[in-house]
PDB file of C-alpha atoms in Angstrom:
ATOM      1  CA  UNK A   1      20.584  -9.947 -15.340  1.00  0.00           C
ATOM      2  CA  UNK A   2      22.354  -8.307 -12.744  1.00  0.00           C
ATOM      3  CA  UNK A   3      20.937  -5.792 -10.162  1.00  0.00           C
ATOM      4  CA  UNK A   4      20.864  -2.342 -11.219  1.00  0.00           C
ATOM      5  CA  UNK A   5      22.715   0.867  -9.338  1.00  0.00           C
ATOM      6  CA  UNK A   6      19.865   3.217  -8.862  1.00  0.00           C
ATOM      7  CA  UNK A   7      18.184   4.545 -11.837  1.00  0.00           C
ATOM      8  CA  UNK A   8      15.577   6.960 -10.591  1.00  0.00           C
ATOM      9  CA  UNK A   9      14.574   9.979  -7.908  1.00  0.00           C
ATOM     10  CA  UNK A  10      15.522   8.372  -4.387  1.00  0.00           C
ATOM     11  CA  UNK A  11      13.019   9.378  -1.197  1.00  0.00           C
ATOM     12  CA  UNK A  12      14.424  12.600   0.503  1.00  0.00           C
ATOM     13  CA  UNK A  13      12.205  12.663   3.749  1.00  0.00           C
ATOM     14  CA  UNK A  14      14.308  11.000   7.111  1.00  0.00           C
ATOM     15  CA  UNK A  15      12.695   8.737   9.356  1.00  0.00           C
ATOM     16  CA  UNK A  16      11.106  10.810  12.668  1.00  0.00           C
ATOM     17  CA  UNK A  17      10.049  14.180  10.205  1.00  0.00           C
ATOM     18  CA  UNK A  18       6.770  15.496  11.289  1.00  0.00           C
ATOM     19  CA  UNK A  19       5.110  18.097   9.104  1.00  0.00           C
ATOM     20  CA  UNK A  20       1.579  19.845   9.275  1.00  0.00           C
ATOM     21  CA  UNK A  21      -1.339  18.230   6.856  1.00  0.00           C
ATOM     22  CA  UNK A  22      -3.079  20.957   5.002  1.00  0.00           C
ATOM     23  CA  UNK A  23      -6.342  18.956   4.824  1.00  0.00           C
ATOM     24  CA  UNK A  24      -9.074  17.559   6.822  1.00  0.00           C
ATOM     25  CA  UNK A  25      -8.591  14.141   7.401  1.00  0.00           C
ATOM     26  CA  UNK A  26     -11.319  11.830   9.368  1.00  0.00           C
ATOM     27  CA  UNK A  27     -11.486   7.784  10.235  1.00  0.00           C
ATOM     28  CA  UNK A  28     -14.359   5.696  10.760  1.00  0.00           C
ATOM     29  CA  UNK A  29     -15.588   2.195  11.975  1.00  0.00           C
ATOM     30  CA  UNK A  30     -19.118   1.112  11.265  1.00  0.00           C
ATOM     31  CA  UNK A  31     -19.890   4.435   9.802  1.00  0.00           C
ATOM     32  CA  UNK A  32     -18.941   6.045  13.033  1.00  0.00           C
ATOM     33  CA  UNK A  33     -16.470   8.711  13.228  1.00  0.00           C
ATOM     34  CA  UNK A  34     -13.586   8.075  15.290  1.00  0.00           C
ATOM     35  CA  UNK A  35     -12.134  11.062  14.473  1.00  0.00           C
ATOM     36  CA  UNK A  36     -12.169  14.450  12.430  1.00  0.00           C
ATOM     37  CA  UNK A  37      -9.583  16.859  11.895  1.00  0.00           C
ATOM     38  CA  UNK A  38      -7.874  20.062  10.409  1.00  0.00           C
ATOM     39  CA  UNK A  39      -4.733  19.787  12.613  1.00  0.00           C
ATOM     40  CA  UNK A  40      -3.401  15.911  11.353  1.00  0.00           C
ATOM     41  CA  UNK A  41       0.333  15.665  11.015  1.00  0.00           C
ATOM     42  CA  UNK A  42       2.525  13.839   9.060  1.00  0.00           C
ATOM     43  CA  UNK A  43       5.102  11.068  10.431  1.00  0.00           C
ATOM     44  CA  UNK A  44       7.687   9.659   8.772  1.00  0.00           C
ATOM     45  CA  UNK A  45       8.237   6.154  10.742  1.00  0.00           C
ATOM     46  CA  UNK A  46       9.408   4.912   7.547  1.00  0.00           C
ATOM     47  CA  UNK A  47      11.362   6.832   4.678  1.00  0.00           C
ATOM     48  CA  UNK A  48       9.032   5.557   1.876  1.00  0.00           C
ATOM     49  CA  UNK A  49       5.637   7.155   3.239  1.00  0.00           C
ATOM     50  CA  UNK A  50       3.930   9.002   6.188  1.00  0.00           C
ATOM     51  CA  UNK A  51       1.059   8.094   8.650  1.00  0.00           C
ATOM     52  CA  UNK A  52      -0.827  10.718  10.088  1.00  0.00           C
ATOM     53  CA  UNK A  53      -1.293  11.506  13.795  1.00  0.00           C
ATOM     54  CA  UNK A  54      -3.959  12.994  15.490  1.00  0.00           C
ATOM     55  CA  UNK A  55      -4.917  15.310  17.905  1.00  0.00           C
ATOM     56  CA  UNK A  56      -6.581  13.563  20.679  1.00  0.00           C
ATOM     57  CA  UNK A  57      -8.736  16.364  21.119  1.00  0.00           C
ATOM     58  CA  UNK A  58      -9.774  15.550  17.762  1.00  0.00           C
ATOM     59  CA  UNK A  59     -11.597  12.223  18.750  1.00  0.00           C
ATOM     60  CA  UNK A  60     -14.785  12.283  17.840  1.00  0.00           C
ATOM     61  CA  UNK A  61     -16.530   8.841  18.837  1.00  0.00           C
ATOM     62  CA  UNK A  62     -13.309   7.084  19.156  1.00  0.00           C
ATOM     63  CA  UNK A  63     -12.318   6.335  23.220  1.00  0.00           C
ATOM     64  CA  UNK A  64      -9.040   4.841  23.516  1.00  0.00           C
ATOM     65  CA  UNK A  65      -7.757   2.836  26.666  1.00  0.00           C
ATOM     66  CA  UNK A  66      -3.801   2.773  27.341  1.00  0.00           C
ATOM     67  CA  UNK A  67      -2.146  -0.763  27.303  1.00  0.00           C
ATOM     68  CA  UNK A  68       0.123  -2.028  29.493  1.00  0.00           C
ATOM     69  CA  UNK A  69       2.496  -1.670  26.309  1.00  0.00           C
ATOM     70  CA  UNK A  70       5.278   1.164  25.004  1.00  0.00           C
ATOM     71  CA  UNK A  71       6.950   0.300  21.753  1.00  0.00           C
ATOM     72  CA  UNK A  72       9.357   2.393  19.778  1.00  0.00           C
ATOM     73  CA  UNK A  73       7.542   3.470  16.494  1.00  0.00           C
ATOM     74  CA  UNK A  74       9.877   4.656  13.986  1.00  0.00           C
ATOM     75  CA  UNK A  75       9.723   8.312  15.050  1.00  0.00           C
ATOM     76  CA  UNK A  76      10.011   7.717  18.487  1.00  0.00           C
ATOM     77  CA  UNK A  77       8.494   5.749  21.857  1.00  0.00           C
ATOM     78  CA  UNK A  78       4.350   5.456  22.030  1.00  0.00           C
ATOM     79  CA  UNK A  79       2.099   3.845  24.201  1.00  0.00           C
ATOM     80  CA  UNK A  80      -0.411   1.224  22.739  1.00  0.00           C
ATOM     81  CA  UNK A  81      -3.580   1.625  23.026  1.00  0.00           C
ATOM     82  CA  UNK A  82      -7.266   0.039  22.425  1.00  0.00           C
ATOM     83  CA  UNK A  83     -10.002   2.052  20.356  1.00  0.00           C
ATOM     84  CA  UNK A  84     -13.802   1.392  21.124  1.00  0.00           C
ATOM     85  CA  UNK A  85     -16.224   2.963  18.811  1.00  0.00           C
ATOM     86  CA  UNK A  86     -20.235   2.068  19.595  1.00  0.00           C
ATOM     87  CA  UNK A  87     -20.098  -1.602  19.919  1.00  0.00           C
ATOM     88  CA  UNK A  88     -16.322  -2.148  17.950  1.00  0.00           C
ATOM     89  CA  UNK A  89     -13.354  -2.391  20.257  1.00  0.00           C
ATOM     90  CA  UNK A  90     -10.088  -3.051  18.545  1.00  0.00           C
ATOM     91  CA  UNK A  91      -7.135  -3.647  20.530  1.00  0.00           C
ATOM     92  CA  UNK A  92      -3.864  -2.662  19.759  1.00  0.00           C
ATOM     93  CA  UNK A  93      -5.238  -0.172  17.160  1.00  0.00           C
ATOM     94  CA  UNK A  94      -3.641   2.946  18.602  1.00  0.00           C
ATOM     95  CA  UNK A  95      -0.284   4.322  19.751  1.00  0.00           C
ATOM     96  CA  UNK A  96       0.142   7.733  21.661  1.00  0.00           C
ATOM     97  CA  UNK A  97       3.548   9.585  22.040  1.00  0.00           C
ATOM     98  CA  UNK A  98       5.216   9.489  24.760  1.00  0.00           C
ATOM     99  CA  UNK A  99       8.449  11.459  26.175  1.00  0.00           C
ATOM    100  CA  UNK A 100      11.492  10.937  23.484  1.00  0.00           C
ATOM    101  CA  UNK A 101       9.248  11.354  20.149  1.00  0.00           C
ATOM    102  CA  UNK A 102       9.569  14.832  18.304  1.00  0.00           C
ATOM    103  CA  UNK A 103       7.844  17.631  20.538  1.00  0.00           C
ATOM    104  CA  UNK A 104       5.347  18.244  17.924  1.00  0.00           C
ATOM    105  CA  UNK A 105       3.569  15.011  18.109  1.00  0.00           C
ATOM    106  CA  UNK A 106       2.989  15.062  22.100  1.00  0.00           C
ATOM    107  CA  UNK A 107      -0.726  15.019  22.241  1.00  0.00           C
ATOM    108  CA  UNK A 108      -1.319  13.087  19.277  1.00  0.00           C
ATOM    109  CA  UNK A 109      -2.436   9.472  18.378  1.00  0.00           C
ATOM    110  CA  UNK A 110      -0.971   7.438  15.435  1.00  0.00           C
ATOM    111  CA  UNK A 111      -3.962   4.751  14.396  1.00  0.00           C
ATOM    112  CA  UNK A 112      -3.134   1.539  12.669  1.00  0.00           C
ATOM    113  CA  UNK A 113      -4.418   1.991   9.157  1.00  0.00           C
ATOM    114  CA  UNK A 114      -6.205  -1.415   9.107  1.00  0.00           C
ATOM    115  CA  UNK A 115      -7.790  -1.032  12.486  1.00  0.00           C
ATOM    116  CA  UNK A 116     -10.022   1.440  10.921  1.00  0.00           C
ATOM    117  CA  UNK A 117     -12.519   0.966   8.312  1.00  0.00           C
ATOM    118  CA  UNK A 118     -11.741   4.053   6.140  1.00  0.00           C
ATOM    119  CA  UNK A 119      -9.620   7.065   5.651  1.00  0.00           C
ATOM    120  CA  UNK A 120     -10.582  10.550   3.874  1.00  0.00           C
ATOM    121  CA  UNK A 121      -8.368  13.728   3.063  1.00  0.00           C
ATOM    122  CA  UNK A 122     -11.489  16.124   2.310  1.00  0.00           C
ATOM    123  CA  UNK A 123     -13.985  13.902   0.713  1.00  0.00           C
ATOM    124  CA  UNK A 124     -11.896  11.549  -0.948  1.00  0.00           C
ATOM    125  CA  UNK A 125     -11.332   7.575   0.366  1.00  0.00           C
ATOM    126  CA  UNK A 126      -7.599   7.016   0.652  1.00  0.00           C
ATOM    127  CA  UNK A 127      -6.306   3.615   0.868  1.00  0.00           C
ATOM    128  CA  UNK A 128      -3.542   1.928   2.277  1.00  0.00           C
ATOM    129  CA  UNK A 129      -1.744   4.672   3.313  1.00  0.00           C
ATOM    130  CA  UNK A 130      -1.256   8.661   2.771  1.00  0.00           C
ATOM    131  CA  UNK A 131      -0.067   9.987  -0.011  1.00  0.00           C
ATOM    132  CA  UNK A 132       3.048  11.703   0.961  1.00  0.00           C
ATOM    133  CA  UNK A 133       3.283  15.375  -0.354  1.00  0.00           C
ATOM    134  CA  UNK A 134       7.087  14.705  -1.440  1.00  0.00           C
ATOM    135  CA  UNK A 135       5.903  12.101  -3.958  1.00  0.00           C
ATOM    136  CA  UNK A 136       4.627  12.414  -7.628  1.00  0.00           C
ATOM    137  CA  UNK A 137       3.726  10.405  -9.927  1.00  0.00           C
ATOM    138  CA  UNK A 138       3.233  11.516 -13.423  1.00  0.00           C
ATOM    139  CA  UNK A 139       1.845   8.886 -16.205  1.00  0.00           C
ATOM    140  CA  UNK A 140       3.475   9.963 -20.009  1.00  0.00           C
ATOM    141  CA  UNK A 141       3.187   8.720 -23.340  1.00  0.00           C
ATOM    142  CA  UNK A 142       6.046   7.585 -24.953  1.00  0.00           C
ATOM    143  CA  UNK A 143       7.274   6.378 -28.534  1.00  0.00           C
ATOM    144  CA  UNK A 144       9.363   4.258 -27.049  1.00  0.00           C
ATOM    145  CA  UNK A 145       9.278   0.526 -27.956  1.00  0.00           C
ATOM    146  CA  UNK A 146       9.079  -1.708 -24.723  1.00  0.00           C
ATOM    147  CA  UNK A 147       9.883  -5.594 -25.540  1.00  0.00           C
ATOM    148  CA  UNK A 148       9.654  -7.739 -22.318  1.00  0.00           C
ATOM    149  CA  UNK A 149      10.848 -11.495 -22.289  1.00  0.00           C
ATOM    150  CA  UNK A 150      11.175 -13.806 -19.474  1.00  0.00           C
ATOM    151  CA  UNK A 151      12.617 -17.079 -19.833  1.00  0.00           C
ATOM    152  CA  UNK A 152      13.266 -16.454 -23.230  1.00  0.00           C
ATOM    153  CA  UNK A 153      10.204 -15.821 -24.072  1.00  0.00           C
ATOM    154  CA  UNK A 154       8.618 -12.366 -25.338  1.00  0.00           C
ATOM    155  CA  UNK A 155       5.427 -11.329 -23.537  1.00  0.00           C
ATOM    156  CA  UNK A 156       5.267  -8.033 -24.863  1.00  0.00           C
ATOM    157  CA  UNK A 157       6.562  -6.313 -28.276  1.00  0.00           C
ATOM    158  CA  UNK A 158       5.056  -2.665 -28.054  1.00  0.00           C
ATOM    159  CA  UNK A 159       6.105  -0.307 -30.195  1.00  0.00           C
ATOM    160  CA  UNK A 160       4.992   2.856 -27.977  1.00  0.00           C
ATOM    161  CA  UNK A 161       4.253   3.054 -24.082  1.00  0.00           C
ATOM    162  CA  UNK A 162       2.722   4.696 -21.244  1.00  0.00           C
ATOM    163  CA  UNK A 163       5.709   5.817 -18.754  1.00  0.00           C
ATOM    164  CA  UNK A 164       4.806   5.852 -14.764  1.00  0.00           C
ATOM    165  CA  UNK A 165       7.222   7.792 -12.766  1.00  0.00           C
ATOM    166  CA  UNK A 166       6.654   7.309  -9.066  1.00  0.00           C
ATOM    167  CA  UNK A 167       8.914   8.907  -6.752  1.00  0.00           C
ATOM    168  CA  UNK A 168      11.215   6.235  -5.131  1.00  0.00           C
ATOM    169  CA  UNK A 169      10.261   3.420  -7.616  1.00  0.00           C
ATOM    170  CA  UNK A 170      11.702   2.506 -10.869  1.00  0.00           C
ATOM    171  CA  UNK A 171       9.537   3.820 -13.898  1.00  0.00           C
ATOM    172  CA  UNK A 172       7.121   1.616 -14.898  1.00  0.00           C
ATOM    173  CA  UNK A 173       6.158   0.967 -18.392  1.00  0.00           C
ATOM    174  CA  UNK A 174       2.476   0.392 -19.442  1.00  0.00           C
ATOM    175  CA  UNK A 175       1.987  -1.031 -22.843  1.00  0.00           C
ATOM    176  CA  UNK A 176      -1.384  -1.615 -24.942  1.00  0.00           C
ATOM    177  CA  UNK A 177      -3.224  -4.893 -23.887  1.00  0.00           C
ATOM    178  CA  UNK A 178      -2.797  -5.847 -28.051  1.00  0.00           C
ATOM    179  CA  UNK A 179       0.909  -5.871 -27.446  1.00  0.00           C
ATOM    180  CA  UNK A 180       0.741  -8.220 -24.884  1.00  0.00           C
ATOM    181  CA  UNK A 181       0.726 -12.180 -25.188  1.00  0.00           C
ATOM    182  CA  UNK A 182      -1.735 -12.389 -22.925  1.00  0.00           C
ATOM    183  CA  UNK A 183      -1.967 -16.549 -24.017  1.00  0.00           C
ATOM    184  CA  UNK A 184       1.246 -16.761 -22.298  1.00  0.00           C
ATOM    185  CA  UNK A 185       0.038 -15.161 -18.865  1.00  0.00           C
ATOM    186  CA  UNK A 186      -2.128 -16.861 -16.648  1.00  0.00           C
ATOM    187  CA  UNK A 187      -4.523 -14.379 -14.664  1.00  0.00           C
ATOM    188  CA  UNK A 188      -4.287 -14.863 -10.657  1.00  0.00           C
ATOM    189  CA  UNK A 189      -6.908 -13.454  -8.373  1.00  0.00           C
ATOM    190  CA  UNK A 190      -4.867 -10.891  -6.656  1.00  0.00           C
ATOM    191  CA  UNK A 191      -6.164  -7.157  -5.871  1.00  0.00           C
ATOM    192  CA  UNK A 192      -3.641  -4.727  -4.761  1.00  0.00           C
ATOM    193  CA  UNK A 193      -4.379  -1.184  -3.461  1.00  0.00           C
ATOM    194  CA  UNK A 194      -2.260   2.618  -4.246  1.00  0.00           C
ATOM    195  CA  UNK A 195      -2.862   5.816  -2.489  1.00  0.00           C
ATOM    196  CA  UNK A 196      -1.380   7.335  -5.923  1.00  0.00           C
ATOM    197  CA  UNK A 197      -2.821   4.807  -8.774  1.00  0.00           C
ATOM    198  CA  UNK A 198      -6.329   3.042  -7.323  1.00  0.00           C
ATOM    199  CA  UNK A 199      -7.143  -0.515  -7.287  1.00  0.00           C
ATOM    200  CA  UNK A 200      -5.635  -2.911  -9.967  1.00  0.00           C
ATOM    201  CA  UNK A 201      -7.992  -4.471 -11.913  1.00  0.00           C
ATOM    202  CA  UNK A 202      -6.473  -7.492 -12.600  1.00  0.00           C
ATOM    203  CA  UNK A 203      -2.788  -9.304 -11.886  1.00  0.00           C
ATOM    204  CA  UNK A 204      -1.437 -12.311 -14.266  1.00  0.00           C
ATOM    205  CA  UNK A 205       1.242 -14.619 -13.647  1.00  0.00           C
ATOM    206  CA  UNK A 206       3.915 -16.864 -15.954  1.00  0.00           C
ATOM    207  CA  UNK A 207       4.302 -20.731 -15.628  1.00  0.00           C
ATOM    208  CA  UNK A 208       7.615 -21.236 -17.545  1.00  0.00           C
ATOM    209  CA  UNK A 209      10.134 -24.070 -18.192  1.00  0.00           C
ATOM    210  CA  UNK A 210      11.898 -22.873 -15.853  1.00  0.00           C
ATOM    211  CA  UNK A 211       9.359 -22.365 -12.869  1.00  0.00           C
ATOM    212  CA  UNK A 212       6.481 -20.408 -12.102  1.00  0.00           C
ATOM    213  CA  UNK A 213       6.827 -16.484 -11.303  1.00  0.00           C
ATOM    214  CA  UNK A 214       3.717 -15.536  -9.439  1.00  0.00           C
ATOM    215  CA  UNK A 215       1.929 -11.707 -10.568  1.00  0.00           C
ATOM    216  CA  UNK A 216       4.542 -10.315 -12.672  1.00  0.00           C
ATOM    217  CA  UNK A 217       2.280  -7.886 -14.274  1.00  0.00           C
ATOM    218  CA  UNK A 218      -0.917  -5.799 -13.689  1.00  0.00           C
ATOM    219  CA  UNK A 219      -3.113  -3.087 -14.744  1.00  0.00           C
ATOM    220  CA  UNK A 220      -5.691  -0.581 -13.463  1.00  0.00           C
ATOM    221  CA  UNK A 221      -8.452   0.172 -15.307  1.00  0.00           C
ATOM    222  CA  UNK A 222     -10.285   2.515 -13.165  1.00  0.00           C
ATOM    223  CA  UNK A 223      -7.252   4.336 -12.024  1.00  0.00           C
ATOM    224  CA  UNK A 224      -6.818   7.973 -10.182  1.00  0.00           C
ATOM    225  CA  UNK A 225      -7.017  10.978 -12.149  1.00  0.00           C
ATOM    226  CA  UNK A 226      -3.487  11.541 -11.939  1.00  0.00           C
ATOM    227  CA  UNK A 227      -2.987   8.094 -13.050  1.00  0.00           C
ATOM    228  CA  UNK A 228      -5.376   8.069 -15.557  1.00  0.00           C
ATOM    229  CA  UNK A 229      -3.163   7.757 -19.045  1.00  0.00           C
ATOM    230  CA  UNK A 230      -2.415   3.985 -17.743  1.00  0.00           C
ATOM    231  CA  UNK A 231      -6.111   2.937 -18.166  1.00  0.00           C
ATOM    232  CA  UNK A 232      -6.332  -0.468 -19.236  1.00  0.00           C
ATOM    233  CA  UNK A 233      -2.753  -0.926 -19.907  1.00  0.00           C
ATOM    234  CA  UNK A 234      -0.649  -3.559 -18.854  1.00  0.00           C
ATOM    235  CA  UNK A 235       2.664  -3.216 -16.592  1.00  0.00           C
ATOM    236  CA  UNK A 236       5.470  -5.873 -16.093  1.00  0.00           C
ATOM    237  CA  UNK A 237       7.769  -5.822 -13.068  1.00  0.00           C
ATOM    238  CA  UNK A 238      11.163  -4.498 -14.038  1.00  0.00           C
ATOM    239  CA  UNK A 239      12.489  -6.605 -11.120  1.00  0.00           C
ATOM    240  CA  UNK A 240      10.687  -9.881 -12.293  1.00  0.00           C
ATOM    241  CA  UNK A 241      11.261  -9.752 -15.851  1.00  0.00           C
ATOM    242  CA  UNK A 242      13.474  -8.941 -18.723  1.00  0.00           C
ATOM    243  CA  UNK A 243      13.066  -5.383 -20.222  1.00  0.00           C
ATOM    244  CA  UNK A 244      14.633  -3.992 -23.228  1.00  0.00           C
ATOM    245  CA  UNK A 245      13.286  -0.401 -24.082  1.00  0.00           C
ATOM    246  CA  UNK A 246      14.273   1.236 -27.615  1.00  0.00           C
ATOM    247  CA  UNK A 247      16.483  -2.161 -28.319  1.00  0.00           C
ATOM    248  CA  UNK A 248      18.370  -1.623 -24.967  1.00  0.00           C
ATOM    249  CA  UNK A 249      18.631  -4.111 -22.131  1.00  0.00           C
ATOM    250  CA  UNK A 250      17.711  -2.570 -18.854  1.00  0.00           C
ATOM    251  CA  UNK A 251      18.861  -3.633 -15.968  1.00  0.00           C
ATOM    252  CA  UNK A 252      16.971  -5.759 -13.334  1.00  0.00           C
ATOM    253  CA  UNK A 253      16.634  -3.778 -10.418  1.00  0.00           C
ATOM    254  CA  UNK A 254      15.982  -5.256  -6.751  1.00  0.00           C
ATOM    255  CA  UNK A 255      13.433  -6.287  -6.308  1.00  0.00           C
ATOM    256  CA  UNK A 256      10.109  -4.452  -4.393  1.00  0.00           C
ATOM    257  CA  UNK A 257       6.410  -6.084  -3.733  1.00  0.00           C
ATOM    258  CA  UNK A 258       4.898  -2.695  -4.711  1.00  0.00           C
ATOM    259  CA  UNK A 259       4.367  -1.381  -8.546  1.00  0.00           C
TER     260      UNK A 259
END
C-alpha cells in the first residue's frame, strides 16, 4: 500500500523552545545524586520530545569538567563536558550553554540521558526520555473490528479494539491476545522502553514467503496508569503491516521505529 498523507495530531512545539518544569526532577549514578532540582527546564532540540536542563547550581554530587569540545545541540551551541560522581567518571556525558542558545538556558547543563543511571519527576522513574507536557496519550475501547494481514495472510481478526492515541504518532490499535494468530508470529527477544506506556512485555516477529519482517507487533502488560486499558493486548505496526479497520483499508503510513 501506498504511504499515507497525515492522519493524526502533528507535534506543535519548534525546535530551540525552552519552558519551565513544574516538578522536581533528580539524576543519579551508583545511587548517588548528581543532581536535584525544582528549577529544570524543558528543551526542545528535537520537535518530537524535550530534555531537561539543569541548573548548575543544582549539582548535587555531580562535578563536571569542560572539554576541549563545543557542538551545536539542537537549541543552540554547548560545551561538552565530563561528569564524575564518587568513583564514576563519564565523559562526554554533559553539555553546558554557551553564548547563541536561548537566554534562559545560560547557566544550565543538558545531561545525556544514558550517561546517567536514572531519572525521576517527583518520585516516579522516567525512562528514555521526558514526557513532554504537549503530548497525550489516551488508551479507548472501541467496537471497531481491526483485521491485520501481511503477506496475505491474516494475523489478527478482532471484532472490537483498544485505540492508543499518542500525540504525533498514528493511533495504534490493541486487540485481544485470542484474536491474534499468535502460531503465525514468532516471539523475538526485544524490550523497548516509553516515558508514556512502560516497558513492553514482549515483541514477535513474521517469517513469510516473502521475507522476514523483524518485531511487527508488541504488547505491555504492566503498562502506565494512563496506559493501562492496553494491558495484555497486542499491537501491530500500521507502517509494517496491512490494516483494515471496520472493513476499510488503511493506509500504510511511513514508517517510525517507535509504537
Amino acid at each position: 500500500m501506498a504511504e499515507e498523507s497525515v492522519l493524526h495530531p502533528g507535534l506543535i512545539v519548534p525546535v530551540g523552545h525552552v519552558e519551565p518544569v513544574p516538578r522536581r526532577v533528580r539524576g543519579t549514578i551508583g545511587g548517588r545524586v548528581v543532581f536535584d532540582t525544582r528549577r529544570a527546564l524543558y528543551v526542545w532540540e528535537r520537535r518530537a520530545y524535550p530534555q531537561f536542563s539543569i541548573p548548575l547550581g543544582d549539582l548535587a554530587e555531580g562535578v563536571l569538567t569542560a572539554e576541549d569540545r563545543v557542538e551545536q545541540r539542537g537549541a543552540g551551541p554547548a560545551r561538552r563536558h565530563s561528569l564524575r560522581v564518587g568513583p564514576d567518571v563519564r565523559e562526554g556525558a554533559a553539555w553546558v550553554w554557551e553564548d547563541g542558545a536561548p537566554e534562559a538556558l545560560h547557566g544550565t547543563v543538558r545531561f545525556a540521558w544514558a550517561a546517567l543511571d536514572s531519572w525521576f519527576e517527583e518520585d516516579e522513574p522516567v525512562f528514555v526520555h521526558p514526557r513532554s507536557p504537549y503530548a497525550r496519550v489516551d488508551a479507548l475501547r472501541s467496537s471497531s473490528g481491526v483485521r491485520v494481514e501481511l503477506d496475505g495472510v491474516v494475523l489478527a481478526d478482532a471484532p472490537h479494539c483498544v485505540k492508543l492515541f499518542e500525540t504525533g504518532l498514528p493511533t495504534r490499535y490493541y486487540l485481544n491476545r485470542a484474536h491474534v494468530d499468535l502460531t503465525r508470529l514468532r516471539r523475538s527477544d526485544t524490550v523497548t522502553r516509553c516515558p508514556y506506556k512502560g516497558t513492553t512485555s514482549g515483541y514477535w516477529s513474521f517469517d513469510g514467503d516473502a521475507g522476514t519482517q523483524e518485531d511487527i507487533a508488541w504488547a505491555y502488560d504492566f503498562p502506565t496508569v494512563q496506559a493501562h486499558p492496553v494491558a495484555g493486548m497486542v499491537a501491530f505496526f500500521n507502517e509494517r503491516v496491512d490494516l483494515h479497520v471496520d472493513g476499510t483499508p488503511l493506509p500504510r503510513p511511513a514508517v517510525r521505529a517507535d509504537g
